Short mmCIF file of C-alpha atoms in Angstrom, two decimals:
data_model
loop_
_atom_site.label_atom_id
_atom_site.label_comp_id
_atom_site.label_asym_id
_atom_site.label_seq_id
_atom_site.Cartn_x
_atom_site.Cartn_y
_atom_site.Cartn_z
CA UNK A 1 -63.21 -43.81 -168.78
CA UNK A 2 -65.02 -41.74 -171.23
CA UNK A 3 -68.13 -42.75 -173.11
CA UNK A 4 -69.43 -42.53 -176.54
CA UNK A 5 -71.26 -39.60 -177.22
CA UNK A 6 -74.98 -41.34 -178.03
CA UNK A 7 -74.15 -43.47 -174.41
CA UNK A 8 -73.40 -39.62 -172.92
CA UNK A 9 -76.31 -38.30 -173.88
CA UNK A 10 -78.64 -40.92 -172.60
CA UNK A 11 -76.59 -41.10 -169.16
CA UNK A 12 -77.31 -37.10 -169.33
CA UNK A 13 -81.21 -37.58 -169.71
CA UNK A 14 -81.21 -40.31 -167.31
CA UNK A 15 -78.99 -37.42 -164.80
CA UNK A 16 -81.15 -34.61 -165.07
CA UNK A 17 -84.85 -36.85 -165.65
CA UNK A 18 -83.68 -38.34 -161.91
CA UNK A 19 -82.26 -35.44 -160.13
CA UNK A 20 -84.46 -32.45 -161.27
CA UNK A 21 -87.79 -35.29 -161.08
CA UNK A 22 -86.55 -35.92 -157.27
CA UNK A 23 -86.93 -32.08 -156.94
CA UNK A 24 -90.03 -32.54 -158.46
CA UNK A 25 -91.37 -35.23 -156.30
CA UNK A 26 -90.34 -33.02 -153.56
CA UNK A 27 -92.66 -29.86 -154.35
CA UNK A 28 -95.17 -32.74 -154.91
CA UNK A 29 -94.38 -34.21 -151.14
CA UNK A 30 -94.79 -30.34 -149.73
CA UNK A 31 -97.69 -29.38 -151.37
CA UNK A 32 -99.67 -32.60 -149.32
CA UNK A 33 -97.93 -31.20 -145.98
CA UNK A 34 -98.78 -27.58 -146.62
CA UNK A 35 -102.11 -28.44 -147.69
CA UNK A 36 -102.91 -30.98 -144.60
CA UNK A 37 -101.45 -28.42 -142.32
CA UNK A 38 -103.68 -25.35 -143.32
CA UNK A 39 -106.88 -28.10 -143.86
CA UNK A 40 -106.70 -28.98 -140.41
CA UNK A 41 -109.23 -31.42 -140.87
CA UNK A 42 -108.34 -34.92 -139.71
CA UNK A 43 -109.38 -37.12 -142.67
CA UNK A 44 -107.11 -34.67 -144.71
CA UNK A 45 -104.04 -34.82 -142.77
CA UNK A 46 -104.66 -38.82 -142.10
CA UNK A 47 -104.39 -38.99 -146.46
CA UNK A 48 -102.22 -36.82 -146.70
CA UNK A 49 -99.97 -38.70 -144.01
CA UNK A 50 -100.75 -42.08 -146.20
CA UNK A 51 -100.24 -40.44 -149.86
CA UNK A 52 -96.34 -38.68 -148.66
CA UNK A 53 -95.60 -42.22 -147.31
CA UNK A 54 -96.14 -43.69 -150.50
CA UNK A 55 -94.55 -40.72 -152.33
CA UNK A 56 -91.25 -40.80 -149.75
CA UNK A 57 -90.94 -44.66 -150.07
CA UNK A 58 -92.09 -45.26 -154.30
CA UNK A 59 -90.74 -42.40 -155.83
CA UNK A 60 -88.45 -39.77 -153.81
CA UNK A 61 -85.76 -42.80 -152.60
CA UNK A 62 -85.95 -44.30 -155.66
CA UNK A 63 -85.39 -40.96 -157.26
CA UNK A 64 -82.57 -39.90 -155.09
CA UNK A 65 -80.18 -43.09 -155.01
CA UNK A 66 -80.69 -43.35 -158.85
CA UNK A 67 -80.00 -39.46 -159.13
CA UNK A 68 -76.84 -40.43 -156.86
CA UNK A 69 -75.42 -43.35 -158.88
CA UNK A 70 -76.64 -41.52 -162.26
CA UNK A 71 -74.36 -38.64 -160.73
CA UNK A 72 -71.64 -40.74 -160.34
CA UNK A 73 -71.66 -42.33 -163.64
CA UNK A 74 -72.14 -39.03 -165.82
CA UNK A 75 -69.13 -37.45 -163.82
CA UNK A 76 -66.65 -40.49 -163.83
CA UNK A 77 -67.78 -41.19 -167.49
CA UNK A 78 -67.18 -37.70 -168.71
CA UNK A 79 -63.99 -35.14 -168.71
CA UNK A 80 -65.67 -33.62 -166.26
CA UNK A 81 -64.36 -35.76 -163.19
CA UNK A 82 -65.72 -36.28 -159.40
CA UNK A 83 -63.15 -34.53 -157.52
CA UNK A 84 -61.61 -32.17 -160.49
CA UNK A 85 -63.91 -29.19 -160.27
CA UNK A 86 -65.92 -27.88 -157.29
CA UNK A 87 -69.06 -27.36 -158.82
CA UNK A 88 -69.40 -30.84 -159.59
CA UNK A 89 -67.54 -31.63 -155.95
CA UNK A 90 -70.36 -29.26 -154.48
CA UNK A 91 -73.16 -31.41 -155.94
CA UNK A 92 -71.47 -34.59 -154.72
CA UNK A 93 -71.76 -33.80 -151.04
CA UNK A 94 -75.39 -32.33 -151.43
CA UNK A 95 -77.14 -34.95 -152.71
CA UNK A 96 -74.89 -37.44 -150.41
CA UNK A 97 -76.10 -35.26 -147.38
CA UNK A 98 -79.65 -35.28 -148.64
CA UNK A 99 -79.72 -38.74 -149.60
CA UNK A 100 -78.67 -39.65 -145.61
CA UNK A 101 -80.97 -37.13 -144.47
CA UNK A 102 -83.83 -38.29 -146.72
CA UNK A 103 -83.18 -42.51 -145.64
CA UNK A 104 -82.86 -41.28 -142.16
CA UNK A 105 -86.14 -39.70 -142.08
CA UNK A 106 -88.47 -41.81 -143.57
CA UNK A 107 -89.53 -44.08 -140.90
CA UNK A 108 -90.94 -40.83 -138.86
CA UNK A 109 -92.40 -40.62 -141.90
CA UNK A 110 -93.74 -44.67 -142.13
CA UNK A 111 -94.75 -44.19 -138.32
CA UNK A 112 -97.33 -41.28 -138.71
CA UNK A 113 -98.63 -43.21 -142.31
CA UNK A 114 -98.88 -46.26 -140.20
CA UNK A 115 -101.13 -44.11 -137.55
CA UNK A 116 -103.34 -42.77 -139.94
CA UNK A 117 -103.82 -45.89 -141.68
CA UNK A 118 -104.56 -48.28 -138.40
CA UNK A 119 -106.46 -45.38 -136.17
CA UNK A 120 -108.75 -42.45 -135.91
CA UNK A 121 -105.99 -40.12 -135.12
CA UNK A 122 -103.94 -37.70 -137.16
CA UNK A 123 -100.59 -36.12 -136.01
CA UNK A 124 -100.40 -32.20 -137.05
CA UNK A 125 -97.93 -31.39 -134.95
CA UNK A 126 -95.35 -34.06 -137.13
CA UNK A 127 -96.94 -32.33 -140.83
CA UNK A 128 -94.71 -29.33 -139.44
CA UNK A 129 -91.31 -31.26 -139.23
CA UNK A 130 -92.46 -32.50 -142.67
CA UNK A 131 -92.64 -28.72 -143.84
CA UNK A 132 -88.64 -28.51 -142.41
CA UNK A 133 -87.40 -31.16 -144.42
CA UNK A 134 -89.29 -31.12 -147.16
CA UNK A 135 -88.21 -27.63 -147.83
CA UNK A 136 -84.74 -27.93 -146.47
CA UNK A 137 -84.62 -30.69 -149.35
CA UNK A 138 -86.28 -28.51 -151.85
CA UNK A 139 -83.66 -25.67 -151.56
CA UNK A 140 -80.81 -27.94 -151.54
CA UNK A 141 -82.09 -29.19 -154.79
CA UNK A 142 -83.09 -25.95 -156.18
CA UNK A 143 -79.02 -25.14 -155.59
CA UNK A 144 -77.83 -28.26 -157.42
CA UNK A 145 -79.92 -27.79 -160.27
CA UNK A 146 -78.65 -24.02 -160.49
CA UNK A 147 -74.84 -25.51 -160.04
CA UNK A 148 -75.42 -27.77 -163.17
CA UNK A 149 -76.39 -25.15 -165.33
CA UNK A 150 -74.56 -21.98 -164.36
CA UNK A 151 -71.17 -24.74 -163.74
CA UNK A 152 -69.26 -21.64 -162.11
CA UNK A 153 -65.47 -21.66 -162.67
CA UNK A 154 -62.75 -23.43 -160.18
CA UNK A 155 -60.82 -26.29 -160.32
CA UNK A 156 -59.64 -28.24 -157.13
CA UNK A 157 -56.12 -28.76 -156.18
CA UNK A 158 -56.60 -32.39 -157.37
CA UNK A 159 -58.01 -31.27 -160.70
CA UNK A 160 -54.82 -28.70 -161.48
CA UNK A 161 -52.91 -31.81 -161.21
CA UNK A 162 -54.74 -33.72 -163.19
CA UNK A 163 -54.95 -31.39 -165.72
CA UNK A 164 -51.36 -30.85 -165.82
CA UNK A 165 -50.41 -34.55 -165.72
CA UNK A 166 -52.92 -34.64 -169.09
CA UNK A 167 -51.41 -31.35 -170.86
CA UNK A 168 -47.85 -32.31 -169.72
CA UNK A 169 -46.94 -31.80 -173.23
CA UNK A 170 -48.16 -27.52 -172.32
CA UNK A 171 -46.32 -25.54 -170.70
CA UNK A 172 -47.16 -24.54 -166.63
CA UNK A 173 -51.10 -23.20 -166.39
CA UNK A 174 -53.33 -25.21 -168.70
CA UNK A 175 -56.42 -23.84 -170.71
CA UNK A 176 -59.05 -25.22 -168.22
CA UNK A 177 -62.24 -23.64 -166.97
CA UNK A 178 -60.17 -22.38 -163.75
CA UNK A 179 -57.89 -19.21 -164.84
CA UNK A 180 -56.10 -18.98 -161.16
CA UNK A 181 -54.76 -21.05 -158.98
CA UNK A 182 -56.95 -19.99 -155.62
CA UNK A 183 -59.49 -20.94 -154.42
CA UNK A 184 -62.89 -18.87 -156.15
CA UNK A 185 -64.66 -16.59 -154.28
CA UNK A 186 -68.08 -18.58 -154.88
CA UNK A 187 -66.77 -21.49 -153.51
CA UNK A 188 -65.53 -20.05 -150.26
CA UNK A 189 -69.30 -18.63 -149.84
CA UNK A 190 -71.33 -21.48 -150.74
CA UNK A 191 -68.71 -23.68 -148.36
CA UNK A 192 -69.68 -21.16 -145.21
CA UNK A 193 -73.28 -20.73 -145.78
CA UNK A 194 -73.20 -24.89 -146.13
CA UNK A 195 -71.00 -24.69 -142.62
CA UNK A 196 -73.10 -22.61 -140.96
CA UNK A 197 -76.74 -24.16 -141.86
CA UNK A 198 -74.65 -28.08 -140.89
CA UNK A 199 -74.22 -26.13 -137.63
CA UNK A 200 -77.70 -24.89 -137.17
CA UNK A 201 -79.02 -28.34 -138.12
CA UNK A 202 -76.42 -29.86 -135.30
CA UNK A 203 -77.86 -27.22 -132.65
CA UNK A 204 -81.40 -27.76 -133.23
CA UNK A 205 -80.86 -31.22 -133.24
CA UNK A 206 -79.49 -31.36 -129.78
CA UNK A 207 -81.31 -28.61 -128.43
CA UNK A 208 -84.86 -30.07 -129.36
CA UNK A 209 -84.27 -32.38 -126.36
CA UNK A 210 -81.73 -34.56 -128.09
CA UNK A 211 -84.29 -36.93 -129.12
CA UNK A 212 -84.54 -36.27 -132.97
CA UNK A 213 -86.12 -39.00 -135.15
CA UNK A 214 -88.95 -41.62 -135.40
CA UNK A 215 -87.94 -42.72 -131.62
CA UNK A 216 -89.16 -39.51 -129.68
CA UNK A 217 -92.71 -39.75 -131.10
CA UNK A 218 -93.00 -43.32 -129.66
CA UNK A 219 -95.05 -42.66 -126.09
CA UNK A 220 -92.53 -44.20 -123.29
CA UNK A 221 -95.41 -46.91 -122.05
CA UNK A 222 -96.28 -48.02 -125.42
CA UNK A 223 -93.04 -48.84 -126.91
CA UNK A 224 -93.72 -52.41 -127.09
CA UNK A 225 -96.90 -52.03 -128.96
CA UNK A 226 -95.77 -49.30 -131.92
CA UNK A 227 -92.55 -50.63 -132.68
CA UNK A 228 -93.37 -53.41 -134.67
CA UNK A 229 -95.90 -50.96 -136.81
CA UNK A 230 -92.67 -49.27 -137.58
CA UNK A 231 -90.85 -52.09 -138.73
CA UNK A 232 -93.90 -52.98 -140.80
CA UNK A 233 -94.45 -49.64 -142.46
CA UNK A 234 -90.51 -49.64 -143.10
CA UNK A 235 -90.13 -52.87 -144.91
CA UNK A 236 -93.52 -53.37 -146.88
CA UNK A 237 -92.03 -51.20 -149.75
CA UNK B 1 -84.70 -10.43 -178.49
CA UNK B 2 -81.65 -12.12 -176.97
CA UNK B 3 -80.60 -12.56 -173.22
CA UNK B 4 -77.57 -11.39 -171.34
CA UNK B 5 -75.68 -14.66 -170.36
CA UNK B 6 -76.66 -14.28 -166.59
CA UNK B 7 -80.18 -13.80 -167.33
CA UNK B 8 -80.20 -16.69 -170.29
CA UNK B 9 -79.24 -19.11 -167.48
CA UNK B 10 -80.72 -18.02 -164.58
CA UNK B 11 -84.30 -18.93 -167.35
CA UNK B 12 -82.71 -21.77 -168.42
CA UNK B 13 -82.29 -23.21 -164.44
CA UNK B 14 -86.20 -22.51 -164.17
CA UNK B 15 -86.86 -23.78 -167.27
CA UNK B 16 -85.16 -27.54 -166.53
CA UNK B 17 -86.39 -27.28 -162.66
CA UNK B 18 -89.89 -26.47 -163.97
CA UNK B 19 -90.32 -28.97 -166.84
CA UNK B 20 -88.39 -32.24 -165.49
CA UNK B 21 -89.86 -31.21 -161.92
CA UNK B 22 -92.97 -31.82 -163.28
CA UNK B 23 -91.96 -35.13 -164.49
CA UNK B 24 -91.24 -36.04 -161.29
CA UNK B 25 -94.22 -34.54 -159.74
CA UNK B 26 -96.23 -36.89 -161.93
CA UNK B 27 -93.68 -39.93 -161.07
CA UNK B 28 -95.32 -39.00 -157.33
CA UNK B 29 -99.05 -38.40 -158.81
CA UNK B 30 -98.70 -41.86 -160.37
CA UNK B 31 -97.40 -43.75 -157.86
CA UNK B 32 -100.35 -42.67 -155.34
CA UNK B 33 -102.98 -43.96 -158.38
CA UNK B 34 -101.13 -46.99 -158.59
CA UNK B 35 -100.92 -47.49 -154.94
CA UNK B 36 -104.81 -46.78 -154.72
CA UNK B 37 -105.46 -49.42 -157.16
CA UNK B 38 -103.01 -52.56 -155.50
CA UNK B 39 -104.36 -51.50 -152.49
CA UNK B 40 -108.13 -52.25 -153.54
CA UNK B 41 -107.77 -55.43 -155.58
CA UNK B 42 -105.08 -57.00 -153.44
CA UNK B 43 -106.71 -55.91 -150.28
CA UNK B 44 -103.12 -55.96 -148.42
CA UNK B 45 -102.28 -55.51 -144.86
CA UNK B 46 -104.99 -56.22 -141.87
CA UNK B 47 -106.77 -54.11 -141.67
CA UNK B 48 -106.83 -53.20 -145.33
CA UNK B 49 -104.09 -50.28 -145.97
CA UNK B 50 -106.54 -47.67 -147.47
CA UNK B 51 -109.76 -48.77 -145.81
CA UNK B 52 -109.69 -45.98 -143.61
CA UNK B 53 -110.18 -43.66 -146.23
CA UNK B 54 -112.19 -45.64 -148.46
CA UNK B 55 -114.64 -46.80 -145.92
CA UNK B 56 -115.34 -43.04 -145.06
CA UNK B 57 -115.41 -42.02 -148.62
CA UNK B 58 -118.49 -44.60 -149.08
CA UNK B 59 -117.08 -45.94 -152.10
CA UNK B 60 -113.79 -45.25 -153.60
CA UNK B 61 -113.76 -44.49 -157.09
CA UNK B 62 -112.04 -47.52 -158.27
CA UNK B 63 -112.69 -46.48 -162.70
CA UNK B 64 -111.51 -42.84 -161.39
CA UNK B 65 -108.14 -44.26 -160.43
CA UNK B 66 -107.75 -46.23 -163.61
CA UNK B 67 -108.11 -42.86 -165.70
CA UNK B 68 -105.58 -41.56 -163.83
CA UNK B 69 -102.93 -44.48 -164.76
CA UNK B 70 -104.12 -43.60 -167.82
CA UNK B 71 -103.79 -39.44 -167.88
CA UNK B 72 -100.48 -39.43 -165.45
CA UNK B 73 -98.66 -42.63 -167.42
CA UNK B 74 -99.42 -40.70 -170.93
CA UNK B 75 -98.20 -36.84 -169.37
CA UNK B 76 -94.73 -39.33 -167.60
CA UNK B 77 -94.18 -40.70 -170.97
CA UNK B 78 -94.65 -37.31 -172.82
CA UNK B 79 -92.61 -35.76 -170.13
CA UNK B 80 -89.82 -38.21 -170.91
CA UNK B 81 -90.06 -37.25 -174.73
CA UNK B 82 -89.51 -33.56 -174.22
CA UNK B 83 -86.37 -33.98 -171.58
CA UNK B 84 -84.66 -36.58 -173.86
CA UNK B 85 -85.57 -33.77 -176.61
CA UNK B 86 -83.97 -31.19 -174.56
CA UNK B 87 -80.76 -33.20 -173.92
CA UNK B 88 -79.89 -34.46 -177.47
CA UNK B 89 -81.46 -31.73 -179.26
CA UNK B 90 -81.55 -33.36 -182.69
CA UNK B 91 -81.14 -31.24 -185.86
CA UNK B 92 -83.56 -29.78 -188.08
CA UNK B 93 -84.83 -26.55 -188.84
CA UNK B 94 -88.47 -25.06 -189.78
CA UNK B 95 -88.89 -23.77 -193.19
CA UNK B 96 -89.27 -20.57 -191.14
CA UNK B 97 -86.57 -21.07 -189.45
CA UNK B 98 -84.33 -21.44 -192.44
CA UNK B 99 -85.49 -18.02 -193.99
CA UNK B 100 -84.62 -16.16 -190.66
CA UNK B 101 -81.16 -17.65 -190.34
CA UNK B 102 -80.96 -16.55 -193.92
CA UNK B 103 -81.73 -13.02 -192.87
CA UNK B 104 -79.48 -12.86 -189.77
CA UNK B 105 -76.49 -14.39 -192.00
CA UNK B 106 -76.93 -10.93 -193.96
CA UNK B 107 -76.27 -8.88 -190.97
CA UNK B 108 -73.39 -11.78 -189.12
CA UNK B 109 -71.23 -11.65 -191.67
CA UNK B 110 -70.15 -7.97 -190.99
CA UNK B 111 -69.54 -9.05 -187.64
CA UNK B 112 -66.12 -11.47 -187.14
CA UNK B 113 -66.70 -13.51 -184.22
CA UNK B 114 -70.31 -15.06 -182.71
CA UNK B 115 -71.23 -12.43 -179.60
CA UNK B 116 -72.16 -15.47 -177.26
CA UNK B 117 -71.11 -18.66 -178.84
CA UNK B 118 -69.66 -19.98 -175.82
CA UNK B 119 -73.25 -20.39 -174.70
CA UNK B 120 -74.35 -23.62 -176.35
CA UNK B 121 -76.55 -21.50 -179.39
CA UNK B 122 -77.76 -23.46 -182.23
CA UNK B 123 -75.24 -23.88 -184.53
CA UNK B 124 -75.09 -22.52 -187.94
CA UNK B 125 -76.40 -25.68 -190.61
CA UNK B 126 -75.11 -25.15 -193.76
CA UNK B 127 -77.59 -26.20 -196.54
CA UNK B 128 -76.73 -29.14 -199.00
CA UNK B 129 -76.34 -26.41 -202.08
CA UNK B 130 -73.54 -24.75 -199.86
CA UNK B 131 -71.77 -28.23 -198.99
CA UNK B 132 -71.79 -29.13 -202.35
CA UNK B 133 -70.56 -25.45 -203.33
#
């Protein structure tokens, strides 16, 4: 399963032009919430509602699920492996958990576009949620991008014994990039700091009423009348 | 003038985040000029997507938009030149470059072994008079 080196290369572009351009897209996204939430001036948060829409839906989820499968291709197609090393494991589950994150969000996202496109009004008080996961995305990018270059030492379990099955002509340790058979210090870190924000997400979550997502800023009597806008707003691209 | 390895890639993380971010800032930049533009000749949805904005704008600057298909396709597609740039990093050196590898060479050969060659440097390119001794 490894590819020629011209075909590597171009996978590579195509790997860091999507992943490090969704980060882009992202400082893009948070610059129109940060600069409709200090404007405070309706017409300005009612465009800047429209133009993240449109930003969320044409370039950021495109961006993502092509950095995903781009991901998956580069590591499968190159010695590097999926599962063999936990900086590369690491960047798996990220972008997997902002991917969900990101697809989950995006009709809150459709619904306040759809508001400021069809009436006078202009929701601040959503801009700030936008802050939250727009920069909750941001750092979780800004980590991946740091993994891929720095590509700290540490194989898994799974990779020792792949490695071994591969060298089985060596004797015991192979040469690999891990030197011990633990588990690193760096991954042990990253893997409670990742616990404990999961955690905090889960707590907020519940504790903001339970009601998390597009549903809770649907008024109760006028269900019937916005949810079709939503479906709308969420299929049009 | 050279970096300790920490500090080499700690700049080379902001260098990638800050060049191929930009690409995809102007992916986002693009995609609203485009958007502007569908939205005014195909006049979708009912009422019309961005006549909210346009209407209170007086008129929308339709030949404004069209520049910036123009300015943000160019900057995508030179964006896209310099990453695939980065990535395969084709040879070829300066004729300045040659004449200060030819002065480093002076000092590297009293040394036996590369200080950081683990690090992806340039490697050496050996001229055609030295290949063909």
């Amino acid at each position: 399963m490894s590819m020629t080196p011209s075909l590597r290369k171009f996978v590579l572009t195509a790997h860091v032009i999507s992943s490090v351009g969704w980060l882009g897209a992202v400082v893009a996204y948070l610059a129109l919430a940060v600069a409709a939430l200090t404007s405070q001036d309706a017409q300005m948060v009612r465009a800047a509602w429209i133009a993240m829409e449109l930003t969320g839906w044409f370039v950021i989820v495109p961006l993502a699920l092509a950095s995903l499968l781009i991901g998956l291709v580069n590591a499968l197609g190159t010695p590097w492996g999926l599962f063999r090393h936990y900086w590369v494991l690491f960047k798996l589950l990220l972008t997997v958990f902002a991917t969900i994150i990101l697809l989950l969000h995006m009709p809150t996202v459709s619904y306040f576009a759809g508001v400021a496109a069809e009436t006078d009004s202009a929701n601040v008080v959503g801009l700030r949620g936008e802050l939250i996961h727009a920069g909750g995305g941001l750092l979780v990018l800004l980590v991946t991008a740091t993994l891929s270059v720095y590509k700290p030492r540490g194989m898994t379990p799974y990779g020792w014994r792949k490695q071994h099955k591969e060298f089985n002509g060596d004797t015991g340790l192979g040469t690999g990039r891990g030197s011990t058979t633990g588990t690193p210090r760096w991954v042990k870190v990253l893997g409670i700091i990742a616990l404990v924000l999961v955690l905090l997400i889960v707590i907020m979550m519940f504790t903001g009423g339970g009601r998390h997502g597009p549903g809770r800023h649907i008024p109760s009597d006028d269900v019937g009348s916005q949810t079709p806008l939503i479906a709308y707003r969420v299929q049009q691209p | 003038m050279t970096m300790a390895p920490g500090l080499r890639k700690f700049v080379l993380t902001a260098h990638v985040t800050s060049s191929v971010g930009w690409l995809g800032a102007v992916a986002g930049f693009l995609a609203l000029a485009v958007a502007g533009l569908t939205a005014r000749m195909l006049r979708w949805g009912e009422p019309p997507y961005f006549a909210g904005v346009a209407a209170e704008m007086d008129s929308a600057n339709l030949g404004g938009l069209r520049d910036e298909l123009i300015h943000a396709g160019g900057g995508l597609l030179v964006l896209l030149v310099t990453t695939t740039l980065l990535v395969y990093k084709p040879r070829g050196m300066t004729p300045y470059g040659w004449r200060k590898q030819q002065e480093r060479r002076k000092v590297w050969h009293l040394i036996p072994a590369a200080p950081c060659h683990h690090l992806d440097y340039p490697k050496y390119e050996s001229t055609s008079k030295e290949r063909n001794g």
